[in-house]
Amino acid sequence: MQTKHSDQRLVSVVIPAFNAADTIAMTIDSLRKQTYPSIEIIVVNDGSTDGTEDVLADFEPEVHVISLTNQGIAVARGAGMLKARGAYIAWLDSDDICDPNSIAYRVAILEARPDVALVSTAFESFDASSSRPDVTLETYYSNINRRAHGVADLYPEEAKAIVEGTTVPYRVGNLYLPLFEGNVIHPPTVMFRREAFEQHGFPDPGYFVPDPDYFIRIARFGLCAVIPLPLLRYRLSPDQVSSARNRNRLQADSLRCIDAMINADPALRKTHPEMIRRRFGHVYASSVAVFADDNKWWAFRCLVKALRYGRAPDFSSIVRLFLPTSGISLIRKLKARKREVRSA
């Protein structure tokens, strides 16, 4: 893949924005306060209809704005990456806030470790009313949470970088196989070398959320690092793509991502058959729970496949699968009434 010549010290921050008029200015301001001196900000307005375009106009030409018809996060990120001139590319969401040292710390690690292809960080969370100390990197991703030593199991090597006299701890690991079992990298905290983009291309627009697939593609050929410091304030909202309302599409992504990894690396079938069996069993079993209410035909197929891989869904999912739609509606109404009584 041919790309334009890059500035060897420049970091290109790519921000997809869809209906982000209320938050994008705060996100951009957090980048303008970075201690790292060489940053270009690229915001891809993905067909917003809420005045995002007017807000962004106030930041031009300091901020490079690309306007698209709404095509989703993969296309938006790809458009921003194509315009990027930096030796390093960072992702950021349009409603999150960067710590002032976020860029400098990640660049220092990539410069110190040529064997590291991607670096991410921990984060702290907040919602519309308050901070959310219960939502962290370790609790947000089940593939970290279920490990005995959490992040240390995934990134076994401890290391340190010195940035302007400050010691920055980080950890390094090979995430290729762990990512097969589920994502552990928080997308708005990532920074990767331009070479990763040149080698692996754009995020795949066939996914609703393309991030796990893209991280697997990078991790197959390079180490990953994490800074266990909360260098991002992550906004939680009912509208975020990872919310429960999108669970059907996210579950479909999980199945497609597994297939894509095996098709790209068929040797896995011989070298890690148990890992593949376990992962397929888990995803198909959880798919029964996801689709039992609204797509019983597909949920039943997932049940058969889960059992074939040696994994049984939980009992409540099976009950919901075989209940008629009217029965499910009744249960939902009863639960809603219970909640109303409790809150009264």
Coordinates of C-alpha atoms in Angstrom, one line a residue:
M1 CA 0.0 0.0 0.0
Q2 CA 1.5 3.4 -1.0
T3 CA 1.0 6.4 1.3
K4 CA 2.3 9.9 1.4
H5 CA 5.7 10.6 3.0
S6 CA 5.3 11.1 6.7
D7 CA 6.6 13.6 9.2
Q8 CA 8.9 11.6 11.5
R9 CA 7.9 13.5 14.7
L10 CA 4.3 14.2 13.9
V11 CA 1.3 12.4 15.6
S12 CA -1.9 12.3 13.6
V13 CA -5.0 12.1 15.8
V14 CA -8.0 10.7 13.9
I15 CA -11.5 11.5 15.4
P16 CA -14.7 10.2 13.8
A17 CA -17.6 12.4 14.8
F18 CA -21.3 11.7 14.3
N19 CA -23.7 14.1 16.0
A20 CA -21.0 15.3 18.4
A21 CA -21.9 18.9 18.6
D22 CA -22.2 18.8 22.4
T23 CA -18.8 17.2 23.1
I24 CA -16.4 17.6 20.2
A25 CA -15.1 21.0 21.3
M26 CA -14.0 19.6 24.7
T27 CA -12.3 16.7 23.0
I28 CA -10.4 19.0 20.7
D29 CA -9.4 21.3 23.6
S30 CA -7.9 18.3 25.4
L31 CA -5.6 17.7 22.4
R32 CA -4.6 21.4 22.2
K33 CA -3.4 21.1 25.8
Q34 CA -1.0 18.2 25.1
T35 CA 2.6 18.5 26.2
Y36 CA 3.8 16.8 23.0
P37 CA 4.5 19.6 20.5
S38 CA 3.8 18.0 17.1
I39 CA 0.2 17.0 16.6
E40 CA -2.2 17.2 13.7
I41 CA -5.9 16.8 14.5
I42 CA -8.1 15.2 11.9
V43 CA -11.9 15.2 12.5
V44 CA -14.1 13.2 10.2
N45 CA -17.6 14.5 10.3
D46 CA -19.6 11.3 9.5
G47 CA -22.8 12.8 8.2
S48 CA -23.8 14.6 11.4
T49 CA -27.1 16.4 11.5
D50 CA -26.9 18.2 14.9
G51 CA -24.7 21.1 14.1
T52 CA -21.3 19.3 14.5
E53 CA -20.2 20.9 11.3
D54 CA -20.7 24.4 12.7
V55 CA -18.8 23.6 15.8
L56 CA -15.9 22.3 13.8
A57 CA -15.8 25.4 11.6
D58 CA -14.6 27.4 14.6
F59 CA -11.5 25.2 14.8
E60 CA -10.5 25.3 11.2
P61 CA -7.8 25.5 9.8
E62 CA -6.1 24.3 13.0
V63 CA -8.2 21.2 12.8
H64 CA -8.4 19.3 9.5
V65 CA -12.1 18.5 8.9
I66 CA -13.2 15.8 6.4
S67 CA -17.0 15.7 5.7
L68 CA -18.6 12.5 4.6
T69 CA -22.1 11.1 4.2
N70 CA -22.8 8.8 7.1
Q71 CA -20.9 5.5 6.5
G72 CA -19.9 4.3 9.9
I73 CA -16.8 4.4 12.1
A74 CA -14.6 2.2 9.9
V75 CA -15.0 4.4 6.8
A76 CA -14.6 7.5 8.9
R77 CA -11.4 6.3 10.6
G78 CA -10.0 5.1 7.2
A79 CA -10.7 8.5 5.7
G80 CA -8.8 10.2 8.5
M81 CA -5.9 7.8 8.4
L82 CA -5.6 8.3 4.6
K83 CA -5.2 12.1 5.2
A84 CA -2.7 11.6 8.1
R85 CA 0.8 12.9 7.6
G86 CA 2.3 11.6 10.9
A87 CA 4.7 8.8 11.6
Y88 CA 2.3 7.8 14.3
I89 CA -1.5 7.5 14.2
A90 CA -3.7 7.8 17.3
W91 CA -7.4 7.2 17.6
L92 CA -9.8 9.2 19.7
D93 CA -13.5 9.3 20.1
S94 CA -15.4 12.6 19.7
D95 CA -16.7 12.6 23.3
D96 CA -13.6 11.6 25.3
I97 CA -10.9 13.7 27.0
C98 CA -7.1 13.1 26.8
D99 CA -4.8 13.6 29.7
P100 CA -2.2 16.3 28.7
N101 CA 0.6 13.7 28.7
S102 CA -1.2 11.1 26.7
I103 CA 0.4 11.7 23.4
A104 CA 3.9 12.3 24.8
Y105 CA 3.9 9.1 26.8
R106 CA 2.8 6.9 24.0
V107 CA 5.3 8.3 21.5
A108 CA 8.1 7.8 24.0
I109 CA 7.3 4.1 24.2
L110 CA 7.1 3.6 20.4
E111 CA 10.4 5.4 20.0
A112 CA 12.1 3.4 22.7
R113 CA 10.7 0.0 21.5
P114 CA 10.9 -0.6 17.7
D115 CA 9.4 -4.1 18.3
V116 CA 6.2 -2.6 19.6
A117 CA 3.6 -1.9 16.9
L118 CA 0.8 -0.5 19.0
V119 CA 0.5 1.1 22.5
S120 CA -2.7 1.8 24.4
T121 CA -3.5 3.0 27.9
A122 CA -5.8 2.5 30.9
F123 CA -8.7 5.0 31.4
E124 CA -11.1 6.4 33.9
S125 CA -14.8 6.7 33.1
F126 CA -17.6 9.2 33.7
D127 CA -21.2 9.6 32.7
A128 CA -23.7 12.4 32.5
S129 CA -23.9 12.7 36.3
S130 CA -20.6 11.7 37.9
S131 CA -17.4 9.8 37.7
R132 CA -17.6 6.0 37.3
P133 CA -14.7 4.4 39.3
D134 CA -16.4 1.0 38.7
V135 CA -15.7 1.1 34.9
T136 CA -12.0 0.7 34.2
L137 CA -9.8 -1.2 31.7
E138 CA -9.9 -4.2 33.9
T139 CA -13.6 -4.3 34.5
Y140 CA -14.7 -3.2 31.0
Y141 CA -13.1 -6.1 29.2
S142 CA -14.0 -9.6 30.4
N143 CA -10.9 -11.0 28.7
I144 CA -8.9 -9.1 31.3
N145 CA -11.3 -9.4 34.2
R146 CA -11.3 -13.2 34.2
R147 CA -7.5 -13.6 34.3
A148 CA -5.9 -14.2 37.7
H149 CA -3.4 -11.3 37.3
G150 CA -5.4 -9.1 34.9
V151 CA -3.3 -6.9 32.7
A152 CA 0.0 -8.5 33.9
D153 CA -1.1 -11.9 32.4
L154 CA -1.5 -10.3 28.9
Y155 CA 1.5 -8.0 29.1
P156 CA 4.1 -10.0 31.1
E157 CA 7.1 -7.7 30.4
E158 CA 7.5 -4.7 32.7
A159 CA 9.4 -1.7 31.5
K160 CA 9.8 2.0 32.0
A161 CA 10.3 5.1 29.8
I162 CA 11.6 8.5 30.9
V163 CA 9.6 11.4 29.5
E164 CA 10.9 14.9 30.5
G165 CA 12.2 13.5 33.8
T166 CA 9.1 11.6 34.6
T167 CA 9.2 7.8 34.8
V168 CA 6.4 6.2 32.9
P169 CA 5.6 2.5 33.6
Y170 CA 4.4 0.3 30.8
R171 CA 4.0 -3.4 30.0
V172 CA 4.7 -5.3 26.8
G173 CA 3.1 -8.6 25.5
N174 CA 2.2 -10.6 22.4
L175 CA -1.6 -10.2 22.2
Y176 CA -2.2 -12.1 19.0
L177 CA -3.7 -15.2 20.6
P178 CA -5.3 -13.4 23.6
L179 CA -7.2 -11.2 21.2
F180 CA -8.8 -14.3 19.7
E181 CA -10.5 -14.8 23.0
G182 CA -11.9 -11.2 23.1
N183 CA -10.7 -7.6 22.8
V184 CA -8.6 -6.1 25.6
I185 CA -7.4 -2.9 23.9
H186 CA -9.5 0.3 24.4
P187 CA -9.8 1.9 21.0
P188 CA -9.7 5.6 21.9
T189 CA -6.4 5.1 23.7
V190 CA -4.5 3.5 20.8
M191 CA -1.5 4.8 19.0
F192 CA 0.3 2.8 16.3
R193 CA 3.1 3.2 13.8
R194 CA 2.3 4.4 10.4
E195 CA 3.8 1.2 9.1
A196 CA 1.0 -0.8 10.6
F197 CA -1.5 1.2 8.5
E198 CA 0.7 0.7 5.4
Q199 CA 0.9 -3.0 6.0
H200 CA -2.6 -3.8 7.2
G201 CA -4.7 -1.2 5.4
F202 CA -8.0 0.3 6.6
P203 CA -10.4 -0.9 9.3
D204 CA -12.9 -3.3 7.6
P205 CA -16.3 -1.5 7.0
G206 CA -18.0 -4.9 7.0
Y207 CA -18.0 -4.7 10.8
F208 CA -20.3 -2.6 12.9
V209 CA -17.3 -2.1 15.2
P210 CA -14.1 -2.9 13.3
D211 CA -11.6 -2.4 16.1
P212 CA -11.0 -5.9 17.4
D213 CA -10.4 -7.2 13.9
Y214 CA -7.9 -4.4 13.2
F215 CA -6.0 -5.0 16.5
I216 CA -5.7 -8.7 15.7
R217 CA -4.2 -7.8 12.3
I218 CA -1.6 -5.6 13.9
A219 CA -0.9 -7.9 16.8
R220 CA -0.2 -10.9 14.5
F221 CA 3.0 -9.2 13.3
G222 CA 4.1 -7.0 16.3
L223 CA 4.1 -6.7 20.1
C224 CA 1.6 -4.5 21.9
A225 CA 2.2 -2.3 25.0
V226 CA 0.0 -0.8 27.5
I227 CA 0.5 2.1 29.9
P228 CA -1.4 1.2 33.1
L229 CA -2.2 4.9 33.8
P230 CA -5.6 6.4 33.2
L231 CA -4.6 8.8 30.3
L232 CA -8.1 9.1 29.0
R233 CA -11.4 10.1 30.5
Y234 CA -13.9 7.8 28.8
R235 CA -17.5 9.1 28.5
L236 CA -20.3 6.5 29.1
S237 CA -23.6 7.1 27.4
P238 CA -26.7 5.2 26.3
D239 CA -25.8 6.1 22.7
Q240 CA -22.3 4.6 22.5
V241 CA -21.7 1.8 20.0
S242 CA -21.0 -0.7 22.8
S243 CA -24.3 -0.1 24.5
A244 CA -26.8 -2.9 25.0
R245 CA -29.0 -1.7 22.2
N246 CA -26.4 -2.7 19.7
R247 CA -25.7 -6.2 21.2
N248 CA -27.1 -8.1 18.2
R249 CA -24.7 -6.4 15.8
L250 CA -21.7 -6.7 18.2
Q251 CA -22.4 -10.4 18.6
A252 CA -22.4 -10.8 14.8
D253 CA -19.1 -9.0 14.7
S254 CA -17.6 -11.4 17.2
L255 CA -18.5 -14.4 15.0
R256 CA -17.2 -12.8 11.9
C257 CA -13.9 -11.7 13.6
I258 CA -13.2 -15.3 14.7
D259 CA -13.8 -16.6 11.1
A260 CA -11.6 -13.8 9.7
M261 CA -8.7 -14.6 12.0
I262 CA -8.8 -18.4 11.2
N263 CA -9.1 -17.7 7.4
A264 CA -6.1 -15.4 7.6
D265 CA -4.1 -17.9 9.6
P266 CA -5.4 -21.4 8.9
A267 CA -2.5 -22.9 10.8
L268 CA -4.4 -22.1 14.0
R269 CA -6.7 -25.0 13.4
K270 CA -3.7 -27.4 13.9
T271 CA -1.7 -25.4 16.5
H272 CA -4.6 -24.3 18.7
P273 CA -7.7 -26.5 18.1
E274 CA -8.8 -26.3 21.8
M275 CA -8.6 -22.5 21.8
I276 CA -10.8 -22.4 18.7
R277 CA -13.3 -24.9 20.1
R278 CA -13.5 -23.0 23.4
R279 CA -14.0 -19.6 21.7
F280 CA -16.6 -20.8 19.2
G281 CA -18.5 -22.5 22.0
H282 CA -18.5 -19.4 24.2
V283 CA -19.6 -17.0 21.4
Y284 CA -22.3 -19.3 20.1
A285 CA -23.6 -19.9 23.7
S286 CA -23.7 -16.2 24.4
S287 CA -25.4 -15.6 21.0
V288 CA -28.4 -17.7 22.2
A289 CA -28.9 -15.2 25.0
V290 CA -28.5 -12.2 22.6
F291 CA -30.9 -13.5 19.9
A292 CA -33.4 -15.6 22.0
D293 CA -36.0 -12.8 22.2
D294 CA -35.9 -11.3 18.7
N295 CA -34.5 -13.9 16.3
K296 CA -35.4 -17.4 17.5
W297 CA -34.4 -19.1 14.3
W298 CA -30.8 -17.8 14.5
A299 CA -30.7 -18.4 18.3
F300 CA -31.7 -22.0 17.8
R301 CA -28.9 -22.4 15.2
C302 CA -26.5 -20.9 17.7
L303 CA -27.7 -23.3 20.4
V304 CA -27.0 -26.3 18.1
K305 CA -23.5 -25.0 17.3
A306 CA -22.7 -24.2 20.9
L307 CA -23.6 -27.7 21.9
R308 CA -21.5 -29.0 19.0
Y309 CA -18.5 -27.1 20.4
G310 CA -19.2 -28.5 23.9
R311 CA -20.7 -25.4 25.5
A312 CA -24.2 -25.1 26.8
P313 CA -25.9 -21.7 27.1
D314 CA -27.3 -20.7 30.6
F315 CA -30.7 -22.1 31.5
S316 CA -32.5 -18.8 31.3
S317 CA -31.4 -18.3 27.7
I318 CA -32.8 -21.7 26.7
V319 CA -36.1 -20.9 28.5
R320 CA -36.3 -17.6 26.6
L321 CA -35.5 -19.3 23.3
F322 CA -38.4 -21.7 23.6
L323 CA -40.9 -19.3 25.1
P324 CA -43.3 -17.7 22.6
T325 CA -42.9 -14.0 21.9
S326 CA -46.1 -13.2 23.8
G327 CA -44.6 -14.9 26.9
I328 CA -41.4 -12.8 26.6
S329 CA -43.5 -9.6 26.3
L330 CA -45.4 -10.5 29.4
I331 CA -42.2 -11.2 31.4
R332 CA -40.8 -7.8 30.3
K333 CA -44.0 -6.0 31.4
L334 CA -43.9 -7.8 34.8
K335 CA -40.3 -6.8 35.3
A336 CA -41.0 -3.2 34.3
R337 CA -43.9 -3.1 36.7
K338 CA -41.7 -4.4 39.5
R339 CA -39.2 -1.7 38.9
E340 CA -41.9 0.9 39.0
V341 CA -43.2 -0.4 42.3
R342 CA -39.6 -0.4 43.8
S343 CA -38.9 3.1 42.7
A344 CA -42.3 4.5 43.9

